[in-house]
Structure formats: structure tokens, C-alpha cells
Amino acid sequence: MSTTLLISIISTAVVYAATVLYAAVGEIFSQRAGIMNLGLEGIMLMGAVSGYMVAVYRQNLVLAMLVVILVGAALGLVFSFLTVTMQADQTVSGMAMLTFGTGLSGFLGKGVSGVNANLAFEPIAIPVLSRVPVLGPSLFDQNILVYLMYLIIPLSMIYLYKTRAGMILRALGENPAALDSAGYNVFALRYAYVTFGSIMTAVSGAVVSLAYTNFWSDGMTSGKGWIAVALVVFSAWNPLTATFGALLFGAISIIGIDVQTVFPQVPSQVFSALPYVATIIALIFTTGNFRGRRSAAPAALTIPYDREKR
Amino acid sequence: MIRNLRFRKRNSVSMARRILTPVIFVLLAFVFCGFLLAAVGSNPLAVYARMMKTVCSYSGLTRSIEAGIPLMLTGLAVSFGYRMNLNNIGADGQYALGSLFCIGFALYGPVMPAPLKILCMFLVSMLGGALAALIAAFPKAKWGVNETILTMMLNYIFLYVMDFLMYGPWKERNQMVAQTRAIREKYWLPDLGSSGINSVLLVVIAIAVLLYFFHTRTTWGYEMEVIRQSPRAAQYAGMSVAKATLLVLCASGAIAGLAGFAQVAGIIHRVQANLPNGAGYTGIVIAFLAGLNPLVVLLVGFLFGALQISAVAVQLIGVPSQVATMIQGTIMLFVVAGEFFNRYELVGRKK
């Protein structure tokens, strides 16, 4: 394998990983707090379209990201309202978020569908580091959203496992009643983490439309929200493990494209389907309870907290 | 004087409330979408008027039924699974595989007398849908793998299979469109008299009625309900939850696969690339709105068919056709929120 090919595989795998990792880390926090949001795909599409619209009409990436964050926060608040305050079924609410986001993004994005924004997050080479052979150009000649992801992964690990707030977060998904007795506001904390998760998911969408494919079309995240949900489950709710999973998926999808040029007789659809096949296989092998293995899911996941039922 | 407004759990929900609450929240959803329409520069009243006008005519009625038939089937499929808390969101893919099995058999299968051939097409499309679901059902039943993610991933895979066949080996020769050729006219299901409504509607109604009786009158239906309420209790009572999971998910897939049969034998008589066009997701909304009741699914499916054809009509006055999916999603969101008022009531403490 030539060095340039290797560099292109690693660097594309890293960008691909960024498209799903923001959402996966956000969802890990949300599920650790006890709320499962299956509407990631819809929120991601809303993030992707709102960011792209601002990029087209205002030509300003900072403003685009601010709008994306606001959209994510708004959708997160709606989802928390349904699942925390109204105690609605989380699966059904997730489906509602999915259809709402898919439909609304398609409707709003009609005007920018196929329009070239001529604006995207361009790679910025980091001095010195980017000169390291192979790893330099593939890891340190990336756009700012990827660099931000490099920071978020270790920070989220430290937050979850090394801080007091992280300990409270983990308790929130395991035994909210105990936290409530200790004087913490379970509802407010769940609102905060669900909204945080939704913001991260919207950012994931913006990574797709502004740093990965650089266009908008209907349903263009093509299942990345679901791959993020799958990553959460098979990483056993651990951001670092999710990162390795995301890189693996990135590598699979890019290698598919490269292998395709070597075997032109194989239909292109086979390679396009690869990431989904990989998700199914990985999900079965990592989360199937063979010989009575126990799930690592937070104990209170999907159970609405109701003070009357304490 | 009333102060201290708070929510209190209702002890029982009246039938009227159970029907009225979703209706009110559906209307609220239309109001909300009206604001969105206004935000992109359309006149919401004009848009809604145009939509109503499209639907309120005889041809509007028949076209709504035609568009609604696949949606009724995916709605039935999703609600059947959810009756046992199985979240089958793969109806799109099951519909795709069902239609491929059906068209494959119709075009390349043996020549037979028409009734027999149509019966076989009916069966193979169910088989296709069931097989599509089986890939998710088996890991779910055996190892407890999350069926939501599995069925969703399978959607993408089967749509790629469909894409491959429609642009590749099964493509109609000398045609620009990615579709198969039409099946022979003698294998078409007839229209009901001169009504312009295809008789496949009767098949759909029959299935809904059968499902209704399955849930309310059979032991299996009862067992499903027990498992839904408490899998553990069902296990102790000697029911095999794993077996039921496998069968219910496959049956759910088979019902979704029938949407392929409805298209091939009854409506368009061929298969096109991306034939399901999101019907599986609309099915989720329909199932939920219908309260998982198969008979109500028929009605809601028809209404969503009407929504789709009217959304195509408003494209002429410059509204994106995505308005249909937007309204569907908003309805779902609002009705989920509305559920709360069925379970709780707002009361004020009197002083």
C-alpha cells in the first residue's frame, strides 16, 4: 500500500469518525442520565440543514455554528420536555423526533438543496506536528471541528470518570431516586444532559454538511445518527471505546471506496452497504448476551423518573 | 380562589377524551406548520385550502386510497410489532424486499393460471418481508440485540439491493427511468367495478380485520399482551418469549412485505427504485396515532395518503413536497405531547 493511500484512508476515517462521534458522545451523556434519544438522525439533519443554510445565505461559519447549537438546544429542550416532564415513552418520543427532524429539515432545506455554499471548514495544518510522517498529514492537517473532537474525547472521559459531576451523572442513570434523596434535582440534571446531547448531535450534523460532504440534500446524513446510537450501545457507554468504533467504521467506508476501484465488476451498492452491514455485525457481537452476559446499560435507562413512585 | 395549579394523575380516561385529545393536538400541529409555512413565505391558509380542494373530489378520494394502501400496511406492520413492545422501524426495507420478491416471481417465475399466480405473488411478498425482518428478529430473540437499530440498518441495506436491481439487471430496457417492466395484464388485480379503486384494498381491510380479531379473540393475541405487560411473568407462565419475539417480528415484516404485493398486483404493476419512499417511517406515525388498533390504522393510513397526494398538489404553488413529511413529523411530536393530558389533569387547589 502506498503512503499517500494510507494517509488518505486514515484522514478520511478521522473525518468520518467526527461526523458520528459528536452525536455518540452526546448520546452517551444523555443515556448515562437515563434518557434514550432515538431521534438522533432527525436532530442531526436539523443541525446539518441549519448550518448549511446559514453558510449559504450569510457566508459565515461562526454564525452557522451558533445557529446549529441553538437549534440543537431547542430540539433538546423539546425532547426533555416530552421525556422528563411529560414522562412520555422514550422510544415513541425518539420516533417523533426522528420524523419531525427529517420532515422539517427537508422542508426548510429545499431552497439550498444542491446549492453550492462555497464555504466549508477547510483543513488547517498544525505546524511541526503535521510534518510527522504518515500520522502528521492524516491527523494534523484537519479542519477545526476534528481538532475540537480530539479535545472532547479526553475531556468527556475525565468528566465521566474523574470528576464529582461525572459521578453524579452516572448515578443519574443508575439510581435517580438516591440522588433525589441526596438533594439533587433529577429533573433539571436530566434536562441539562439531554439538551447537551442534542446540541452535540446537531453539531455532528453540521460536521457532515460543512466539513465532510459540503452540500445539503434531503436525508443526507444517511443513517449516521443511527450508527451513533449503535456506537453508544456497543461502546458500553464509554466515549473512548466509541472513538475506536467510529474510526473503524470510517476505515470500513473509505476502504470500500478504494477497493471499488480495484474490483470494478462488483456493484457499487455492495460497498455503499458495507458500513450498515458492519454495524449489524458489530452490534450483534458486542451487545448480544451470549451465555448470560449482562448488559452494561444504565439501570434506569428509559424509565421516566416519577417522584410519586419512589 | 384557585391557586397552586398542578398536575394530577387521572384514574380513568373516557373514550371521548381518548379520541378528542389527539384530534386537538393534530389541529395544533397544523397551526404550528402554518407558522412554518408563513416563515418560508407561503400563505398557510391558501396552502391548506389547496390541499383540501385536492382531496375533496372523487379522484382525490381514489388517489388518497391508492397512496394510503401501502401506508396502511406499514402502519399495520409497525403496530403489530409494537403490540409486544417490538420496535420494528424496518418496514421500509421489508416493503422493499417484499416488492422485489413479488416482482421477481411475477416476471421471472413460472407461467400459471392467473388466480394461482396472484396467490403465489401474495405469498412470496410476505416471505420477502418476513425474511427481511428475520435478520433482525433472530439476534433479538436469541441474544437480545436491540431490534430498533438492527431493523433501521437493514432499511439501508435492502434499499441498496433494490437500487442495484432497478439500475442493473431488472431495469426495463430502453427506458430512462430506473424501474422494471410491468407485469402481464392478466396478473393484475381488478378494480372494484368502475369505482377506480383497486380490489387490493379489500385484501388490506381483510388483514386489518384479521389482526383485530387476532388481538381481541385469540390465545396468541392474549399471550402477546401478557408478554408486552410483563415478559418475566409470561416466562413463568410457560410462554416462550424468544419464540414469540421471532414470530411477531417476522409476521410484522410479512405485513410490511405485502405493501410490495399491493403495488405490484394492484397499483403500479411494477417496481421502481426507492418504491417505499419512507412509507415505513410514516407507518410508525400512523401506528402510534391509531393507538395500535388495526381498524383505526386503516382510517389514519387513508388520511396520510390524502396528506401525501395533497402535498404533491401544492408543489404547483411553490411549496416543497416535503411539507407532507414535515406535517407528519409535527403531528407525531404534538400527539406524543398530547398523550400527557390523557394521563394527567390540571387541577387547582381550592382555598
XYZ file of C-alpha atoms in Angstrom:
661
model
C 0.000 0.000 0.000
C 1.386 3.372 -0.934
C 1.886 6.037 1.734
C -0.481 8.510 0.054
C -3.251 5.907 0.019
C -2.641 5.149 3.683
C -2.732 8.849 4.538
C -5.969 9.320 2.619
C -7.566 6.331 4.373
C -6.607 7.485 7.861
C -7.519 11.110 7.293
C -10.919 10.271 5.786
C -11.586 7.772 8.564
C -10.880 10.538 11.088
C -13.297 12.994 9.453
C -15.908 10.262 9.170
C -15.407 9.482 12.848
C -16.044 13.146 13.665
C -19.386 13.031 11.818
C -20.694 10.376 14.199
C -18.643 10.993 17.344
C -20.136 14.299 18.450
C -23.546 12.633 18.353
C -22.263 9.460 20.030
C -20.604 11.324 22.919
C -23.714 13.479 23.345
C -25.920 10.409 23.403
C -23.598 8.683 25.888
C -24.146 11.609 28.269
C -27.875 11.595 27.642
C -28.219 7.842 28.173
C -25.938 7.939 31.216
C -28.509 10.391 32.589
C -31.195 7.795 31.921
C -32.804 9.198 28.778
C -32.522 7.339 25.476
C -32.880 9.617 22.467
C -33.504 7.573 19.324
C -34.214 10.706 17.326
C -30.513 11.458 16.704
C -30.896 11.108 12.933
C -33.611 13.780 12.902
C -31.636 16.179 15.116
C -28.520 15.597 13.030
C -30.422 16.500 9.866
C -31.696 19.670 11.521
C -28.133 20.567 12.524
C -26.853 19.822 9.034
C -29.505 21.881 7.272
C -29.464 24.883 9.612
C -25.676 25.139 9.454
C -25.710 24.823 5.689
C -28.459 27.417 5.269
C -26.529 29.997 7.281
C -23.410 29.170 5.280
C -25.271 29.747 2.006
C -27.220 32.854 2.955
C -24.817 34.562 5.364
C -21.416 33.153 4.342
C -20.347 32.979 7.973
C -19.188 29.746 9.603
C -19.084 31.080 13.166
C -22.679 32.262 12.871
C -23.548 28.899 11.292
C -22.195 27.001 14.283
C -24.023 29.314 16.710
C -27.294 28.650 14.912
C -26.577 24.906 14.896
C -26.020 24.980 18.654
C -29.259 26.929 19.172
C -31.221 24.503 17.006
C -29.727 21.562 18.891
C -30.585 23.179 22.224
C -34.162 23.903 21.147
C -34.729 20.321 19.983
C -33.072 19.018 23.143
C -35.418 21.062 25.304
C -38.405 19.737 23.359
C -37.182 16.180 23.819
C -36.523 16.695 27.536
C -39.943 18.251 27.936
C -41.529 15.137 26.400
C -39.452 12.532 28.193
C -38.605 14.154 31.541
C -41.557 16.390 32.312
C -44.305 14.575 30.426
C -42.778 11.134 31.034
C -43.671 10.057 27.501
C -42.421 6.725 26.181
C -38.824 7.362 25.104
C -38.933 5.114 22.054
C -42.078 6.798 20.755
C -40.683 10.273 21.530
C -37.498 9.337 19.697
C -39.507 8.270 16.668
C -41.375 11.584 16.871
C -38.077 13.496 16.940
C -36.820 11.412 14.016
C -39.826 12.078 11.775
C -40.069 15.722 12.850
C -36.392 16.424 12.155
C -36.378 14.540 8.866
C -39.513 16.265 7.621
C -38.703 19.768 8.807
C -35.112 19.652 7.529
C -36.302 18.530 4.096
C -38.885 21.313 4.039
C -36.559 24.098 5.199
C -33.631 22.891 3.130
C -35.482 22.802 -0.195
C -34.033 26.214 -1.090
C -30.406 25.194 -0.530
C -30.696 21.659 -1.888
C -27.962 21.262 -4.485
C -26.790 24.861 -3.950
C -23.038 25.236 -3.507
C -22.204 27.262 -0.400
C -18.577 27.805 -1.499
C -17.836 27.766 2.187
C -16.733 24.910 4.421
C -14.386 24.136 7.274
C -11.048 23.850 5.494
C -8.133 21.794 6.837
C -5.591 23.761 8.860
C -2.142 22.175 9.080
C -0.675 22.339 12.561
C 2.976 23.419 12.395
C 5.589 20.752 13.237
C 3.026 18.039 14.104
C 1.689 17.874 10.556
C 5.204 17.034 9.297
C 5.369 13.740 11.191
C 5.432 11.004 8.517
C 2.021 9.449 7.730
C 0.328 10.399 11.018
C 1.128 14.095 10.588
C -0.730 14.743 7.350
C -3.554 12.343 8.267
C -4.229 13.546 11.830
C -2.903 17.109 11.990
C -3.981 18.514 8.661
C -7.681 18.523 9.524
C -10.442 21.051 10.000
C -11.161 22.722 13.315
C -14.180 20.547 14.121
C -11.934 17.474 14.036
C -9.379 19.152 16.326
C -12.199 20.046 18.690
C -13.168 16.381 18.727
C -9.588 15.465 19.736
C -10.203 17.612 22.828
C -13.722 16.471 23.556
C -12.902 12.758 23.797
C -10.337 13.003 26.644
C -12.360 15.762 28.350
C -15.504 13.642 28.309
C -13.564 10.671 29.717
C -12.166 12.803 32.546
C -15.579 14.338 33.211
C -17.331 10.965 33.347
C -14.840 9.016 35.415
C -12.705 11.526 37.341
C -15.000 14.331 38.471
C -17.732 14.601 41.042
C -20.181 15.889 38.427
C -19.427 12.811 36.341
C -20.118 10.551 39.269
C -23.461 12.291 39.774
C -24.193 11.843 36.067
C -23.542 8.108 36.271
C -25.764 7.862 39.349
C -28.479 9.727 37.479
C -28.864 6.811 35.096
C -28.424 4.106 37.694
C -30.405 5.286 40.701
C -32.106 8.669 40.306
C -34.159 8.174 43.488
C -30.980 8.048 45.572
C -29.768 11.308 44.008
C -33.115 12.905 44.685
C -32.885 11.899 48.356
C -29.396 13.396 48.481
C -30.886 16.717 47.434
C -30.067 16.845 43.731
C -32.646 17.996 41.210
C -33.070 14.940 38.988
C -35.317 16.748 36.509
C -33.001 19.722 35.993
C -29.956 17.460 35.600
C -31.736 15.303 33.021
C -32.848 18.395 31.113
C -29.252 19.603 31.050
C -27.720 16.355 29.806
C -30.410 15.635 27.220
C -30.020 19.164 25.867
C -26.237 18.812 25.843
C -26.619 15.541 23.915
C -28.905 17.174 21.416
C -26.500 20.100 20.863
C -23.651 17.650 20.223
C -25.861 15.742 17.782
C -26.736 18.897 15.872
C -23.010 19.701 15.692
C -22.448 16.216 14.268
C -24.904 17.091 11.527
C -23.033 20.314 10.828
C -19.795 18.334 10.543
C -21.479 16.329 7.781
C -22.803 19.292 5.795
C -19.964 21.765 6.421
C -16.824 19.633 6.762
C -17.443 16.208 5.220
C -19.724 16.238 2.171
C -20.108 20.030 1.889
C -23.586 20.051 0.441
C -27.181 19.610 1.543
C -29.699 17.146 0.197
C -32.754 15.505 1.736
C -31.874 12.896 4.349
C -28.174 13.349 3.606
C -26.864 12.068 6.924
C -27.995 8.663 5.598
C -28.169 6.751 8.856
C -25.189 8.349 10.624
C -27.467 9.201 13.539
C -28.315 5.529 13.851
C -24.690 4.490 13.600
C -24.072 6.893 16.503
C -26.822 5.175 18.515
C -25.237 1.814 17.713
C -21.804 3.142 18.779
C -23.222 4.169 22.155
C -24.573 0.688 22.801
C -21.572 -1.266 21.688
C -19.045 1.017 23.325
C -20.817 0.132 26.582
C -21.451 3.883 27.149
C -17.741 4.766 27.057
C -16.586 7.696 24.853
C -13.091 6.269 24.287
C -14.368 2.899 23.095
C -16.884 4.724 20.903
C -13.969 6.599 19.310
C -12.273 3.359 18.262
C -15.577 2.094 16.904
C -16.109 5.291 14.916
C -12.586 5.115 13.445
C -13.214 1.508 12.455
C -16.442 2.488 10.665
C -14.657 5.362 8.989
C -11.975 2.992 7.757
C -14.554 0.496 6.511
C -16.473 3.056 4.499
C -13.358 4.609 2.951
C -11.659 1.308 2.240
C -14.866 0.276 0.460
C -14.465 3.201 -1.918
C -10.805 2.358 -2.570
C -11.418 -1.359 -3.060
C -14.182 -0.495 -5.505
C -11.652 0.902 -7.981
C -9.745 -2.397 -7.797
C -12.852 -4.532 -8.400
C -14.995 -2.571 -10.853
C -17.085 -5.678 -11.617
C -18.566 -5.657 -8.091
C -21.684 -3.427 -7.954
C -21.075 -0.134 -6.150
C -24.103 -0.753 -3.914
C -22.199 -3.576 -2.207
C -19.597 -1.091 -0.981
C -22.178 1.537 -0.073
C -23.948 -1.022 2.124
C -20.743 -2.020 3.949
C -20.959 0.390 6.935
C -24.510 -0.786 7.672
C -23.546 -4.455 7.421
C -20.580 -3.732 9.697
C -22.865 -2.012 12.216
C -25.178 -5.027 12.340
C -22.318 -7.497 12.804
C -20.573 -5.340 15.411
C -23.810 -4.765 17.289
C -24.593 -8.475 17.439
C -21.123 -9.461 18.611
C -20.662 -6.722 21.181
C -24.126 -6.466 22.697
C -25.582 -9.956 22.280
C -25.853 -11.618 25.676
C -24.171 -14.886 24.825
C -24.032 -17.288 27.788
C -25.918 -14.922 30.034
C -23.567 -11.951 29.722
C -25.092 -8.896 31.383
C -25.715 -5.621 29.625
C -23.762 -2.550 30.737
C -26.768 -0.288 30.175
C -27.552 2.232 32.903
C -30.159 0.605 35.147
C -32.670 3.442 34.934
C -32.328 3.942 31.159
C -35.731 4.636 29.502
C -37.504 4.698 32.889
C -39.075 8.130 33.480
C -38.400 9.470 36.943
C -41.593 9.903 38.889
C -41.341 11.148 42.457
C -44.662 9.560 43.329
C -43.252 6.134 42.521
C -40.199 6.392 44.718
C -59.887 31.075 44.763
C -57.732 28.851 42.654
C -54.043 28.858 43.265
C -51.251 26.337 43.039
C -52.075 24.791 39.695
C -50.661 21.303 39.453
C -50.988 18.068 37.524
C -52.768 15.087 38.973
C -52.870 11.565 37.584
C -56.210 10.564 36.119
C -57.759 7.407 37.407
C -59.526 6.628 34.153
C -59.698 8.078 30.667
C -63.046 8.436 28.942
C -63.445 7.253 25.351
C -64.330 10.778 24.228
C -61.145 12.156 25.745
C -59.094 9.401 24.188
C -60.343 10.434 20.742
C -60.550 14.192 21.277
C -57.082 14.792 22.701
C -55.194 13.509 19.621
C -57.601 15.338 17.294
C -56.981 18.627 19.101
C -53.225 18.097 19.030
C -53.299 17.206 15.324
C -55.055 20.527 14.713
C -52.429 22.297 16.830
C -49.769 20.624 14.693
C -51.382 22.106 11.581
C -51.380 25.527 13.232
C -47.676 25.136 14.068
C -46.907 24.062 10.484
C -48.898 27.081 9.330
C -46.396 29.320 11.095
C -43.537 27.450 9.422
C -45.203 27.833 6.022
C -45.605 31.537 6.681
C -41.955 31.715 7.727
C -40.816 30.498 4.313
C -43.121 32.976 2.593
C -46.210 30.924 1.757
C -49.732 31.779 2.764
C -50.683 28.880 5.060
C -54.421 29.349 4.537
C -54.009 29.230 0.764
C -51.825 26.131 1.058
C -54.265 24.314 3.334
C -57.216 25.353 1.145
C -55.446 23.972 -1.905
C -54.716 20.746 -0.047
C -58.342 20.358 0.999
C -59.520 21.059 -2.534
C -57.231 18.339 -3.904
C -58.574 15.742 -1.522
C -62.264 16.692 -1.625
C -63.148 15.288 -5.014
C -63.873 11.801 -6.241
C -60.491 11.440 -7.910
C -58.909 12.879 -4.772
C -60.641 10.171 -2.788
C -59.481 7.314 -5.015
C -55.935 8.654 -5.200
C -55.831 9.062 -1.417
C -56.840 5.427 -1.045
C -54.222 4.390 -3.580
C -51.494 6.344 -1.794
C -52.830 5.190 1.558
C -52.771 1.431 0.862
C -49.013 0.890 1.351
C -49.149 3.225 4.355
C -51.980 1.214 5.925
C -49.886 -1.939 5.521
C -46.720 -0.456 7.013
C -48.891 1.041 9.772
C -50.354 -2.395 10.482
C -46.861 -3.907 10.447
C -45.441 -1.403 12.926
C -48.427 -1.589 15.268
C -48.387 -5.395 15.243
C -44.784 -5.393 16.446
C -45.320 -2.627 18.958
C -48.185 -4.600 20.475
C -45.371 -6.647 22.003
C -43.043 -3.662 22.525
C -41.020 -4.651 19.473
C -39.990 -1.508 17.668
C -39.903 -2.536 14.025
C -38.753 0.559 12.191
C -37.589 -1.548 9.257
C -40.908 -1.589 7.423
C -39.310 0.403 4.598
C -36.760 -2.339 3.939
C -39.282 -5.129 4.420
C -41.606 -3.424 1.943
C -38.655 -3.152 -0.479
C -37.706 -6.819 -0.224
C -41.365 -7.888 -0.389
C -41.835 -5.938 -3.608
C -38.634 -7.402 -5.075
C -39.708 -10.975 -4.281
C -43.113 -10.246 -5.759
C -41.885 -8.676 -9.000
C -39.170 -11.301 -9.372
C -41.751 -14.056 -9.145
C -44.240 -12.230 -11.366
C -41.755 -11.507 -14.159
C -39.341 -14.419 -13.990
C -41.369 -17.113 -12.197
C -43.337 -19.883 -13.906
C -46.394 -19.147 -16.036
C -49.522 -20.151 -14.114
C -53.268 -19.619 -14.182
C -53.895 -16.064 -13.023
C -55.555 -16.749 -9.621
C -52.808 -19.183 -8.624
C -50.088 -16.823 -9.794
C -51.586 -13.916 -7.856
C -51.869 -16.075 -4.745
C -48.211 -17.051 -5.088
C -47.227 -13.396 -5.556
C -49.119 -12.642 -2.350
C -47.218 -15.368 -0.507
C -43.738 -14.577 -1.829
C -44.048 -10.890 -0.961
C -44.935 -11.906 2.592
C -41.963 -14.253 2.543
C -39.697 -11.422 1.373
C -40.874 -9.121 4.139
C -40.570 -11.859 6.750
C -37.031 -12.750 5.657
C -36.028 -9.094 5.839
C -37.351 -8.969 9.394
C -35.833 -12.326 10.327
C -32.293 -10.937 10.060
C -33.178 -8.597 12.931
C -35.622 -10.941 14.679
C -33.177 -13.783 15.196
C -30.458 -11.790 17.045
C -33.214 -10.027 19.027
C -34.911 -13.262 20.093
C -31.754 -15.251 20.707
C -29.334 -12.712 22.187
C -31.475 -9.686 22.992
C -29.782 -7.391 20.449
C -31.544 -4.023 20.012
C -34.109 -4.539 17.218
C -34.581 -0.826 16.597
C -31.027 -0.310 15.383
C -30.948 -3.634 13.510
C -34.150 -3.031 11.544
C -33.058 0.523 10.764
C -29.663 -0.585 9.397
C -31.418 -3.224 7.292
C -33.514 -0.494 5.644
C -30.397 0.995 4.104
C -29.126 -2.402 3.022
C -32.350 -3.510 1.296
C -32.744 -0.163 -0.404
C -29.256 -0.650 -1.860
C -30.281 -4.132 -3.036
C -33.321 -2.566 -4.658
C -31.199 0.178 -6.175
C -28.830 -2.391 -7.665
C -31.647 -4.390 -9.289
C -33.533 -1.343 -10.561
C -30.485 0.273 -12.183
C -28.950 -3.087 -13.112
C -30.255 -6.498 -14.175
C -34.003 -5.911 -13.727
C -34.134 -2.491 -15.380
C -36.683 -2.108 -18.156
C -34.829 -1.974 -21.456
C -34.723 1.256 -23.477
C -36.154 3.293 -20.623
C -34.616 6.212 -18.791
C -36.420 5.509 -15.517
C -34.960 3.017 -13.043
C -37.846 0.576 -12.939
C -38.785 -2.946 -14.003
C -41.133 -3.650 -16.853
C -44.823 -4.033 -15.985
C -46.234 -7.454 -15.167
C -48.662 -9.102 -17.588
C -52.112 -7.612 -17.526
C -53.769 -10.936 -16.750
C -51.999 -10.955 -13.371
C -53.411 -7.552 -12.386
C -55.951 -7.447 -9.580
C -59.154 -5.912 -10.983
C -60.660 -2.600 -9.949
C -63.850 -2.705 -7.907
C -66.419 -2.242 -10.661
C -65.970 1.173 -12.252
C -65.048 2.844 -8.964
C -61.389 3.350 -9.872
C -60.441 1.702 -6.574
C -58.359 -1.445 -6.817
C -59.599 -4.605 -5.141
C -56.312 -4.909 -3.244
C -57.988 -2.537 -0.779
C -60.239 -5.445 0.238
C -57.141 -7.534 0.955
C -55.821 -4.773 3.228
C -59.152 -4.421 5.025
C -59.329 -8.207 5.471
C -55.857 -8.239 7.023
C -56.734 -5.422 9.411
C -59.904 -7.230 10.494
C -57.984 -10.474 10.940
C -55.394 -8.689 13.068
C -58.132 -7.096 15.123
C -59.626 -10.495 15.881
C -56.174 -11.915 16.472
C -55.571 -9.353 19.220
C -59.005 -9.485 20.819
C -60.199 -13.059 20.367
C -57.285 -15.497 20.175
C -54.995 -17.046 22.780
C -51.956 -15.909 20.795
C -53.199 -12.343 20.862
C -53.673 -12.656 24.595
C -50.197 -14.108 25.045
C -48.746 -11.151 23.131
C -50.494 -8.810 25.548
C -49.145 -10.711 28.563
C -45.618 -10.579 27.167
C -45.989 -6.859 26.452
C -47.036 -6.133 30.003
C -44.501 -8.374 31.688
C -42.094 -10.629 29.799
C -40.992 -12.150 33.072
C -44.499 -13.141 34.154
C -45.061 -14.620 30.699
C -41.875 -16.635 31.030
C -43.018 -18.029 34.390
C -46.391 -18.881 32.886
C -44.534 -21.101 30.429
C -44.683 -18.889 27.344
C -41.597 -18.758 25.184
C -40.791 -15.074 24.896
C -37.946 -15.729 22.457
C -40.167 -17.722 20.108
C -42.916 -15.101 20.289
C -40.395 -12.341 19.561
C -39.157 -14.195 16.497
C -42.650 -14.905 15.176
C -44.094 -11.456 15.879
C -41.209 -9.591 14.234
C -41.331 -11.882 11.191
C -45.110 -11.502 10.937
C -44.694 -7.751 11.214
C -42.186 -7.926 8.354
C -44.550 -10.092 6.316
C -47.321 -7.494 6.643
C -44.923 -4.754 5.514
C -43.833 -7.001 2.624
C -47.448 -7.104 1.471
C -47.181 -3.415 0.605
C -44.947 -4.663 -2.221
C -47.669 -7.067 -3.330
C -50.254 -4.269 -3.233
C -48.109 -2.150 -5.547
C -47.180 -4.912 -7.988
C -50.517 -6.728 -8.247
C -52.841 -3.810 -7.607
C -51.476 -0.340 -8.161
C -48.416 0.364 -10.299
C -47.854 -3.216 -11.575
C -44.102 -2.848 -11.488
C -41.300 -1.873 -9.098
C -39.348 1.395 -9.192
C -36.159 2.470 -7.449
C -36.937 3.656 -3.894
C -40.522 2.423 -4.152
C -41.143 2.534 -0.352
C -40.240 6.242 -0.271
C -40.358 6.427 3.510
C -43.642 4.519 3.912
C -42.031 2.571 6.750
C -41.428 5.728 8.762
C -44.883 7.089 8.022
C -46.111 3.710 9.272
C -44.600 4.479 12.681
C -46.561 7.725 12.905
C -49.748 6.001 11.717
C -49.417 3.116 14.170
C -48.915 5.474 17.055
C -51.752 7.826 16.090
C -54.077 4.870 15.665
C -53.285 3.688 19.182
C -52.054 0.373 17.699
C -55.632 -0.513 16.762
C -55.594 -2.231 13.321
C -59.014 -0.888 12.302
C -58.080 2.681 13.197
C -54.827 2.203 11.253
C -56.927 1.898 8.077
C -58.537 5.269 8.695
C -55.322 7.039 9.679
C -53.493 5.414 6.737
C -56.127 6.807 4.395
C -55.758 10.285 5.906
C -51.982 10.146 5.487
C -52.488 9.027 1.881
C -54.603 12.139 1.418
C -51.862 14.231 3.021
C -49.318 12.856 0.568
C -51.295 13.474 -2.590
C -52.248 16.951 -1.440
C -48.590 17.701 -0.714
C -47.774 16.824 -4.313
C -50.548 19.173 -5.456
C -49.255 22.185 -3.503
C -45.909 21.878 -5.257
C -47.671 23.712 -8.083
C -47.980 26.799 -5.895
C -44.318 26.640 -4.920
C -44.462 24.699 -1.649
C -41.816 21.962 -1.317
C -43.426 18.495 -1.387
C -41.509 17.770 1.835
C -44.383 19.598 3.510
C -46.027 16.159 3.894
C -43.175 14.681 5.940
C -42.932 17.899 7.923
C -46.634 17.790 8.834
C -46.370 14.072 9.670
C -43.417 14.649 11.979
C -45.062 17.622 13.661
C -48.288 15.656 14.166
C -46.335 12.833 15.776
C -44.489 15.231 18.085
C -47.673 17.044 19.116
C -49.676 13.882 19.678
C -46.913 12.396 21.845
C -47.050 15.562 23.924
C -50.852 15.396 23.985
C -50.764 11.882 25.440
C -49.774 13.552 28.687
C -53.199 15.150 29.026
C -54.807 11.740 28.780
C -52.825 10.604 31.771
C -52.816 13.782 33.815
C -55.243 16.573 34.506
C -54.615 20.134 35.508
C -56.151 20.900 38.850
C -56.059 23.874 41.149
C -56.240 23.519 44.867
C -59.245 25.411 46.175
C -58.674 27.606 49.158
